[in-house]
């Protein structure tokens, strides 16, 4: 009876199914992203799923599209944002590492873990890495760096952050904020102005002691 009611009643939404899949991916990996467990999680019938997705593969493709749009899209957006100096441009990129609304590091880790067991997802990750590196490289070129130094600095900036994510490194926010001016100086060759740091700290609700 309950099954019949679910079949004829509320079927959820595409975004709801995607959100449940996202949560399962982060909690237990891609093998846990299956239709029946998701239906139970949402208290919906299994058949409800097929109103929104053709099959599990389409759901997984939706997860990758969501990851690509958020994590890669926002790195590109932040690298292209207005800045008076290269140091400030790098601080715009650093917004990604501190604001989960811009860049979801747990999602990033889950997708990279998924890539260890799927050549298709590995290709997606490698493609995303290249797109992100190119965006950072363009940022350095915009502020006067030649191609090769811009490429090396972009790689240094990006690969350190991916290392943080892959190692699941955890820092207290005060410690991380204290290190940021040094990171900016190393990555860009410029010492950030205090007004640039003040704006950065303010938008992340941080008050240096």
mmCIF file of N, CA, C and O in Angstrom, residues 22 33 35 37 75 81 83-84 91 93-94 102 110 118 149-150 158 167 171 207:
data_model
loop_
_atom_site.group_PDB
_atom_site.id
_atom_site.type_symbol
_atom_site.label_atom_id
_atom_site.label_comp_id
_atom_site.label_asym_id
_atom_site.label_seq_id
_atom_site.Cartn_x
_atom_site.Cartn_y
_atom_site.Cartn_z
ATOM 1 N N UNK A 22 24.691 13.392 -3.909
ATOM 2 C CA UNK A 22 25.860 14.161 -3.475
ATOM 3 C C UNK A 22 26.234 13.794 -2.035
ATOM 4 O O UNK A 22 27.405 13.535 -1.731
ATOM 5 N N UNK A 33 26.177 5.343 -4.171
ATOM 6 C CA UNK A 33 25.200 6.136 -4.923
ATOM 7 C C UNK A 33 24.396 5.192 -5.815
ATOM 8 O O UNK A 33 24.725 4.967 -6.987
ATOM 9 N N UNK A 35 20.235 3.649 -6.673
ATOM 10 C CA UNK A 35 18.865 4.155 -6.713
ATOM 11 C C UNK A 35 18.046 3.757 -5.494
ATOM 12 O O UNK A 35 17.404 4.606 -4.858
ATOM 13 N N UNK A 37 18.877 2.671 -2.310
ATOM 14 C CA UNK A 37 19.248 3.347 -1.063
ATOM 15 C C UNK A 37 18.893 4.835 -1.066
ATOM 16 O O UNK A 37 18.483 5.375 -0.030
ATOM 17 N N UNK A 75 36.651 28.743 -9.852
ATOM 18 C CA UNK A 75 38.073 29.071 -9.950
ATOM 19 C C UNK A 75 38.297 29.987 -11.148
ATOM 20 O O UNK A 75 39.023 30.993 -11.061
ATOM 21 N N UNK A 81 38.221 37.831 -11.909
ATOM 22 C CA UNK A 81 37.585 38.947 -11.205
ATOM 23 C C UNK A 81 38.490 40.172 -11.199
ATOM 24 O O UNK A 81 39.723 40.068 -11.245
ATOM 25 N N UNK A 83 40.816 43.087 -10.145
ATOM 26 C CA UNK A 83 41.816 43.265 -9.086
ATOM 27 C C UNK A 83 42.778 44.366 -9.507
ATOM 28 O O UNK A 83 43.109 44.493 -10.687
ATOM 29 N N UNK A 84 43.213 45.163 -8.544
ATOM 30 C CA UNK A 84 44.150 46.243 -8.835
ATOM 31 C C UNK A 84 45.576 45.733 -8.998
ATOM 32 O O UNK A 84 46.408 46.396 -9.616
ATOM 33 N N UNK A 91 44.302 36.821 -4.073
ATOM 34 C CA UNK A 91 43.385 36.791 -2.931
ATOM 35 C C UNK A 91 41.964 36.447 -3.392
ATOM 36 O O UNK A 91 41.225 35.750 -2.686
ATOM 37 N N UNK A 93 41.271 34.449 -5.836
ATOM 38 C CA UNK A 93 41.313 32.992 -6.011
ATOM 39 C C UNK A 93 41.259 32.295 -4.662
ATOM 40 O O UNK A 93 40.582 31.276 -4.496
ATOM 41 N N UNK A 94 41.963 32.864 -3.678
ATOM 42 C CA UNK A 94 41.969 32.270 -2.337
ATOM 43 C C UNK A 94 40.581 32.255 -1.706
ATOM 44 O O UNK A 94 40.328 31.469 -0.795
ATOM 45 N N UNK A 102 31.842 28.716 -2.984
ATOM 46 C CA UNK A 102 32.599 28.890 -4.218
ATOM 47 C C UNK A 102 33.299 27.594 -4.642
ATOM 48 O O UNK A 102 33.370 27.272 -5.829
ATOM 49 N N UNK A 110 36.007 13.745 -2.959
ATOM 50 C CA UNK A 110 35.172 12.598 -3.317
ATOM 51 C C UNK A 110 35.284 12.268 -4.801
ATOM 52 O O UNK A 110 35.365 11.094 -5.184
ATOM 53 N N UNK A 118 37.706 4.798 -11.896
ATOM 54 C CA UNK A 118 36.992 5.027 -13.152
ATOM 55 C C UNK A 118 37.862 5.837 -14.104
ATOM 56 O O UNK A 118 38.193 6.990 -13.807
ATOM 57 N N UNK A 149 57.053 31.439 -16.856
ATOM 58 C CA UNK A 149 56.913 31.753 -15.422
ATOM 59 C C UNK A 149 55.459 31.742 -14.967
ATOM 60 O O UNK A 149 55.161 31.312 -13.849
ATOM 61 N N UNK A 150 54.551 32.204 -15.832
ATOM 62 C CA UNK A 150 53.122 32.196 -15.477
ATOM 63 C C UNK A 150 52.634 30.770 -15.278
ATOM 64 O O UNK A 150 51.892 30.473 -14.332
ATOM 65 N N UNK A 158 48.160 26.046 -7.684
ATOM 66 C CA UNK A 158 47.087 25.053 -7.769
ATOM 67 C C UNK A 158 47.463 23.726 -7.112
ATOM 68 O O UNK A 158 46.685 23.154 -6.344
ATOM 69 N N UNK A 167 45.448 15.452 0.987
ATOM 70 C CA UNK A 167 45.935 15.040 2.306
ATOM 71 C C UNK A 167 44.887 15.240 3.394
ATOM 72 O O UNK A 167 45.108 14.883 4.544
ATOM 73 N N UNK A 171 43.456 22.990 9.147
ATOM 74 C CA UNK A 171 44.120 24.082 9.863
ATOM 75 C C UNK A 171 43.062 24.920 10.572
ATOM 76 O O UNK A 171 41.970 25.111 10.038
ATOM 77 N N UNK A 207 39.108 38.732 11.898
ATOM 78 C CA UNK A 207 39.757 39.917 12.487
ATOM 79 C C UNK A 207 41.110 39.508 13.036
ATOM 80 O O UNK A 207 41.194 38.827 14.062
#
